[in-house]
Amino acid sequence: GQQVMQIPQYQHVQEGEDFTTYCNSSTTLSNIQWYKQRPGGHPVFLIQLVKSGEVKKQKRLTFQFGEAKKNSSLHITATQTTDVGTYFCAGPRRSQGNLIFGKGTKLSVKP
Amino acid sequence: DSGVTQTPKHLITATGQRVTLRCSPRSGDLSVYWYQQSLDQGLQFLIQYYNGEERAKGNILERFSAQQFPDLHSELNLSSLELGDSALYFCASSAGPNTGELFFGEGSRLTVL
């Protein structure tokens, strides 16, 4: 069936280092969304990408949607302790439209 | 605050029992989604309702059922509970029938002993 995969599963960085998480879909996606879940919290929407090759920035966060609309990445420049959490990508299921989430990348930042 | 309200926040029960989780969507949102989050399992889609009707079904067990009421709140019923049902259950809402931005509630943590 349709799958959304994320790597790495865990990433430990020193504060100030950069961080990237990658998302790959088994099928072409109409759009991709990114969510952040803080420890003990609930997922919070970050952004949605729709166009092939789209790049969007939110301060230190850069989101990319691949040309084939099957992959995406989230890059954080100069991580801070406030970036700690799990980052999920999600794409709509072809047949139903509901979101399929990747398993997430758990980011820890050492001060 | 996402505007999505879930109750109860925590629930501890025994195997074989039945529980009901409740969700009130964000004001104006017509779609309600239920997700299960187990340790290291990500967010598993269970079911979606739109304006009172079931719209999409995911990996929801037959022991589980849900409904959305005329006032748009939703309930997820879990019966014949097993140890493996212990998880965080999230409700999310969105404005329309096709997934746009999802607004998640704080979740209901279910522990089955």
mmCIF file of C-alpha atoms in Angstrom:
data_model
loop_
_atom_site.group_PDB
_atom_site.id
_atom_site.type_symbol
_atom_site.label_atom_id
_atom_site.label_comp_id
_atom_site.label_asym_id
_atom_site.label_seq_id
_atom_site.Cartn_x
_atom_site.Cartn_y
_atom_site.Cartn_z
ATOM 1 C CA GLY A 1 0.000 0.000 0.000
ATOM 2 C CA GLN A 2 0.899 3.670 -0.131
ATOM 3 C CA GLN A 3 3.672 4.554 2.320
ATOM 4 C CA VAL A 4 5.476 7.620 3.591
ATOM 5 C CA MET A 5 8.931 6.999 5.003
ATOM 6 C CA GLN A 6 11.206 9.277 6.965
ATOM 7 C CA ILE A 7 14.861 9.161 7.801
ATOM 8 C CA PRO A 8 16.603 9.311 10.116
ATOM 9 C CA GLN A 9 14.450 8.023 12.942
ATOM 10 C CA TYR A 10 16.569 9.851 15.530
ATOM 11 C CA GLN A 11 19.044 12.702 15.288
ATOM 12 C CA HIS A 12 21.159 14.082 18.099
ATOM 13 C CA VAL A 13 22.916 17.369 17.446
ATOM 14 C CA GLN A 14 24.899 19.941 19.336
ATOM 15 C CA GLU A 15 23.200 23.283 19.624
ATOM 16 C CA GLY A 16 24.200 25.401 16.648
ATOM 17 C CA GLU A 17 24.585 22.465 14.269
ATOM 18 C CA ASP A 18 22.335 22.007 11.289
ATOM 19 C CA PHE A 19 19.704 19.282 11.001
ATOM 20 C CA THR A 20 17.935 17.689 8.051
ATOM 21 C CA THR A 21 15.145 15.134 7.886
ATOM 22 C CA TYR A 22 14.078 13.429 4.683
ATOM 23 C CA CYS A 23 10.684 12.182 3.615
ATOM 24 C CA ASN A 24 9.967 9.755 0.776
ATOM 25 C CA SER A 25 6.629 8.648 -0.587
ATOM 26 C CA SER A 26 5.916 5.457 -2.485
ATOM 27 C CA THR A 27 3.589 7.442 -4.763
ATOM 28 C CA THR A 28 3.391 10.926 -6.224
ATOM 29 C CA LEU A 29 1.777 13.335 -3.795
ATOM 30 C CA SER A 30 -0.561 16.219 -4.532
ATOM 31 C CA ASN A 31 0.928 18.017 -1.550
ATOM 32 C CA ILE A 32 3.027 17.357 1.501
ATOM 33 C CA GLN A 33 2.629 18.719 4.997
ATOM 34 C CA TRP A 34 5.064 18.966 7.889
ATOM 35 C CA TYR A 35 4.170 18.840 11.572
ATOM 36 C CA LYS A 36 6.165 19.237 14.771
ATOM 37 C CA GLN A 37 5.368 17.438 17.998
ATOM 38 C CA ARG A 38 7.113 18.692 21.116
ATOM 39 C CA PRO A 39 7.824 16.135 23.865
ATOM 40 C CA GLY A 40 4.554 15.434 25.663
ATOM 41 C CA GLY A 41 2.638 17.546 23.173
ATOM 42 C CA HIS A 42 0.479 17.155 20.111
ATOM 43 C CA PRO A 43 1.389 17.567 16.437
ATOM 44 C CA VAL A 44 1.322 21.144 15.236
ATOM 45 C CA PHE A 45 1.130 22.076 11.570
ATOM 46 C CA LEU A 46 4.226 23.778 10.188
ATOM 47 C CA ILE A 47 3.708 24.084 6.457
ATOM 48 C CA GLN A 48 2.188 22.660 3.296
ATOM 49 C CA LEU A 49 4.021 22.369 -0.026
ATOM 50 C CA VAL A 50 2.080 21.919 -3.242
ATOM 51 C CA LYS A 51 4.222 22.695 -6.276
ATOM 52 C CA SER A 52 6.946 20.539 -7.790
ATOM 53 C CA GLY A 53 10.353 21.824 -6.692
ATOM 54 C CA GLU A 54 8.812 24.243 -4.205
ATOM 55 C CA VAL A 55 11.042 25.707 -1.507
ATOM 56 C CA LYS A 56 9.657 27.583 1.474
ATOM 57 C CA LYS A 57 11.438 29.158 4.407
ATOM 58 C CA GLN A 58 10.297 29.904 7.909
ATOM 59 C CA LYS A 59 13.102 31.666 9.737
ATOM 60 C CA ARG A 60 15.729 28.943 10.270
ATOM 61 C CA LEU A 61 13.566 26.203 8.713
ATOM 62 C CA THR A 62 13.739 25.401 4.991
ATOM 63 C CA PHE A 63 11.249 23.036 3.402
ATOM 64 C CA GLN A 64 11.627 21.502 -0.044
ATOM 65 C CA PHE A 65 9.282 19.466 -2.230
ATOM 66 C CA GLY A 66 10.990 17.311 -4.832
ATOM 67 C CA GLU A 67 10.614 17.753 -8.559
ATOM 68 C CA ALA A 68 8.840 14.413 -8.847
ATOM 69 C CA LYS A 69 6.612 15.278 -5.864
ATOM 70 C CA LYS A 70 7.631 12.054 -4.140
ATOM 71 C CA ASN A 71 10.116 13.404 -1.650
ATOM 72 C CA SER A 72 10.588 16.308 0.669
ATOM 73 C CA SER A 73 13.042 17.602 3.214
ATOM 74 C CA LEU A 74 13.134 19.855 6.213
ATOM 75 C CA HIS A 75 16.388 21.583 7.049
ATOM 76 C CA ILE A 76 16.997 23.523 10.247
ATOM 77 C CA THR A 77 19.951 25.885 10.323
ATOM 78 C CA ALA A 78 21.804 26.453 13.589
ATOM 79 C CA THR A 79 19.559 24.369 15.823
ATOM 80 C CA GLN A 80 18.379 25.687 19.150
ATOM 81 C CA THR A 81 17.055 23.819 22.180
ATOM 82 C CA THR A 82 13.575 25.022 21.248
ATOM 83 C CA ASP A 83 13.793 22.900 18.090
ATOM 84 C CA VAL A 84 13.611 19.699 20.147
ATOM 85 C CA GLY A 85 10.744 17.427 19.150
ATOM 86 C CA THR A 86 9.585 14.992 16.518
ATOM 87 C CA TYR A 87 9.111 16.213 12.973
ATOM 88 C CA PHE A 88 6.548 14.421 10.831
ATOM 89 C CA CYS A 89 5.874 14.649 7.141
ATOM 90 C CA ALA A 90 2.461 13.649 5.830
ATOM 91 C CA GLY A 91 0.868 13.204 2.445
ATOM 92 C CA PRO A 92 -2.706 12.569 1.342
ATOM 93 C CA ARG A 93 -3.743 8.996 0.626
ATOM 94 C CA ARG A 94 -4.654 8.655 -3.038
ATOM 95 C CA SER A 95 -7.892 6.789 -2.594
ATOM 96 C CA GLN A 96 -9.295 8.631 0.391
ATOM 97 C CA GLY A 97 -7.440 11.882 0.866
ATOM 98 C CA ASN A 98 -6.728 11.436 4.554
ATOM 99 C CA LEU A 99 -3.139 12.078 5.610
ATOM 100 C CA ILE A 100 -0.551 9.315 5.849
ATOM 101 C CA PHE A 101 2.129 10.266 8.324
ATOM 102 C CA GLY A 102 5.744 9.207 8.268
ATOM 103 C CA LYS A 103 7.073 7.744 11.501
ATOM 104 C CA GLY A 104 8.848 10.989 12.239
ATOM 105 C CA THR A 105 12.361 12.101 13.051
ATOM 106 C CA LYS A 106 13.030 12.726 16.714
ATOM 107 C CA LEU A 107 15.454 15.590 17.176
ATOM 108 C CA SER A 108 17.368 16.151 20.369
ATOM 109 C CA VAL A 109 19.615 19.178 20.828
ATOM 110 C CA LYS A 110 22.453 19.254 23.325
ATOM 111 C CA PRO A 111 23.113 22.729 24.725
ATOM 112 C CA ASP B 1 -4.344 26.190 21.818
ATOM 113 C CA SER B 2 -5.556 24.414 18.667
ATOM 114 C CA GLY B 3 -9.230 24.790 19.528
ATOM 115 C CA VAL B 4 -9.736 21.008 19.492
ATOM 116 C CA THR B 5 -10.819 19.599 22.842
ATOM 117 C CA GLN B 6 -10.325 16.007 23.869
ATOM 118 C CA THR B 7 -11.469 14.253 27.012
ATOM 119 C CA PRO B 8 -10.353 12.529 29.091
ATOM 120 C CA LYS B 9 -6.657 13.410 29.039
ATOM 121 C CA HIS B 10 -5.685 10.220 30.813
ATOM 122 C CA LEU B 11 -7.498 6.943 31.243
ATOM 123 C CA ILE B 12 -6.413 3.769 32.997
ATOM 124 C CA THR B 13 -8.513 0.668 32.626
ATOM 125 C CA ALA B 14 -8.300 -3.107 32.605
ATOM 126 C CA THR B 15 -8.243 -5.614 29.776
ATOM 127 C CA GLY B 16 -11.659 -6.513 28.472
ATOM 128 C CA GLN B 17 -13.171 -3.179 29.408
ATOM 129 C CA ARG B 18 -14.747 -0.534 27.166
ATOM 130 C CA VAL B 19 -13.943 3.175 27.054
ATOM 131 C CA THR B 20 -15.201 6.202 25.181
ATOM 132 C CA LEU B 21 -12.985 9.062 24.073
ATOM 133 C CA ARG B 22 -14.572 12.378 23.210
ATOM 134 C CA CYS B 23 -13.538 15.126 20.821
ATOM 135 C CA SER B 24 -14.905 18.564 20.057
ATOM 136 C CA PRO B 25 -13.506 19.996 16.826
ATOM 137 C CA ARG B 26 -12.398 23.535 16.228
ATOM 138 C CA SER B 27 -15.300 25.915 15.740
ATOM 139 C CA GLY B 28 -16.427 25.771 12.130
ATOM 140 C CA ASP B 29 -14.522 22.600 11.227
ATOM 141 C CA LEU B 30 -16.671 19.850 9.757
ATOM 142 C CA SER B 31 -14.103 17.044 9.564
ATOM 143 C CA VAL B 32 -12.908 15.029 12.514
ATOM 144 C CA TYR B 33 -10.077 12.518 12.329
ATOM 145 C CA TRP B 34 -8.912 9.951 14.859
ATOM 146 C CA TYR B 35 -5.268 8.880 15.030
ATOM 147 C CA GLN B 36 -3.530 6.369 17.260
ATOM 148 C CA GLN B 37 0.045 6.994 18.353
ATOM 149 C CA SER B 38 1.908 4.109 19.921
ATOM 150 C CA LEU B 39 5.543 4.161 20.950
ATOM 151 C CA ASP B 40 7.724 4.360 17.844
ATOM 152 C CA GLN B 41 4.740 3.716 15.610
ATOM 153 C CA GLY B 42 4.042 7.197 14.404
ATOM 154 C CA LEU B 43 0.518 8.375 13.795
ATOM 155 C CA GLN B 44 -1.835 5.673 12.547
ATOM 156 C CA PHE B 45 -5.007 6.910 10.900
ATOM 157 C CA LEU B 46 -8.128 5.285 12.275
ATOM 158 C CA ILE B 47 -11.160 7.025 10.816
ATOM 159 C CA GLN B 48 -12.523 10.315 9.465
ATOM 160 C CA TYR B 49 -15.980 11.841 9.705
ATOM 161 C CA TYR B 50 -17.213 14.762 7.692
ATOM 162 C CA ASN B 51 -20.390 16.572 8.676
ATOM 163 C CA GLY B 52 -21.755 13.541 10.464
ATOM 164 C CA GLU B 53 -20.904 10.934 7.837
ATOM 165 C CA GLU B 54 -18.032 8.470 7.774
ATOM 166 C CA ARG B 55 -15.671 9.600 5.021
ATOM 167 C CA ALA B 56 -12.576 7.461 5.281
ATOM 168 C CA LYS B 57 -11.517 4.431 7.214
ATOM 169 C CA GLY B 58 -7.997 3.411 8.084
ATOM 170 C CA ASN B 59 -6.529 0.726 10.271
ATOM 171 C CA ILE B 60 -9.372 0.702 12.733
ATOM 172 C CA LEU B 61 -10.004 -2.563 14.535
ATOM 173 C CA GLU B 62 -13.488 -4.076 14.581
ATOM 174 C CA ARG B 63 -13.449 -3.643 18.361
ATOM 175 C CA PHE B 64 -13.291 0.100 17.800
ATOM 176 C CA SER B 65 -16.099 2.282 16.535
ATOM 177 C CA ALA B 66 -16.699 5.967 16.172
ATOM 178 C CA GLN B 67 -19.385 8.439 15.303
ATOM 179 C CA GLN B 68 -19.869 12.124 14.750
ATOM 180 C CA PHE B 69 -22.936 13.762 16.222
ATOM 181 C CA PRO B 70 -25.116 16.574 14.809
ATOM 182 C CA ASP B 71 -23.235 19.125 16.916
ATOM 183 C CA LEU B 72 -20.068 17.798 15.191
ATOM 184 C CA HIS B 73 -18.413 16.399 18.264
ATOM 185 C CA SER B 74 -17.104 12.877 17.861
ATOM 186 C CA GLU B 75 -16.654 9.846 20.065
ATOM 187 C CA LEU B 76 -14.288 6.927 19.669
ATOM 188 C CA ASN B 77 -15.422 3.765 21.397
ATOM 189 C CA LEU B 78 -12.839 1.123 22.233
ATOM 190 C CA SER B 79 -14.123 -2.207 23.502
ATOM 191 C CA SER B 80 -12.724 -5.554 24.650
ATOM 192 C CA LEU B 81 -9.550 -3.692 25.401
ATOM 193 C CA GLU B 82 -6.207 -5.426 25.119
ATOM 194 C CA LEU B 83 -2.803 -4.463 26.475
ATOM 195 C CA GLY B 84 -1.720 -3.491 22.964
ATOM 196 C CA ASP B 85 -4.421 -0.844 22.782
ATOM 197 C CA SER B 86 -2.450 1.287 25.215
ATOM 198 C CA ALA B 87 -1.573 4.389 23.228
ATOM 199 C CA LEU B 88 -2.130 8.073 22.767
ATOM 200 C CA TYR B 89 -5.296 8.751 20.792
ATOM 201 C CA PHE B 90 -5.423 12.037 18.948
ATOM 202 C CA CYS B 91 -8.396 13.746 17.464
ATOM 203 C CA ALA B 92 -7.823 16.313 14.740
ATOM 204 C CA SER B 93 -10.137 18.553 12.798
ATOM 205 C CA SER B 94 -10.090 20.403 9.514
ATOM 206 C CA ALA B 95 -12.456 22.699 7.718
ATOM 207 C CA GLY B 96 -13.338 20.603 4.702
ATOM 208 C CA PRO B 97 -13.689 16.995 3.610
ATOM 209 C CA ASN B 98 -10.287 16.759 1.972
ATOM 210 C CA THR B 99 -7.339 17.077 4.234
ATOM 211 C CA GLY B 100 -5.952 20.540 4.548
ATOM 212 C CA GLU B 101 -4.155 21.676 7.654
ATOM 213 C CA LEU B 102 -5.036 19.449 10.578
ATOM 214 C CA PHE B 103 -5.550 20.883 14.048
ATOM 215 C CA PHE B 104 -4.797 18.305 16.712
ATOM 216 C CA GLY B 105 -6.177 18.052 20.195
ATOM 217 C CA GLU B 106 -3.914 17.323 23.136
ATOM 218 C CA GLY B 107 -4.750 13.644 23.008
ATOM 219 C CA SER B 108 -6.158 11.026 25.330
ATOM 220 C CA ARG B 109 -3.600 8.705 26.848
ATOM 221 C CA LEU B 110 -5.064 5.250 27.357
ATOM 222 C CA THR B 111 -3.348 2.719 29.560
ATOM 223 C CA VAL B 112 -4.714 -0.818 29.619
ATOM 224 C CA LEU B 113 -3.514 -2.929 32.526
#
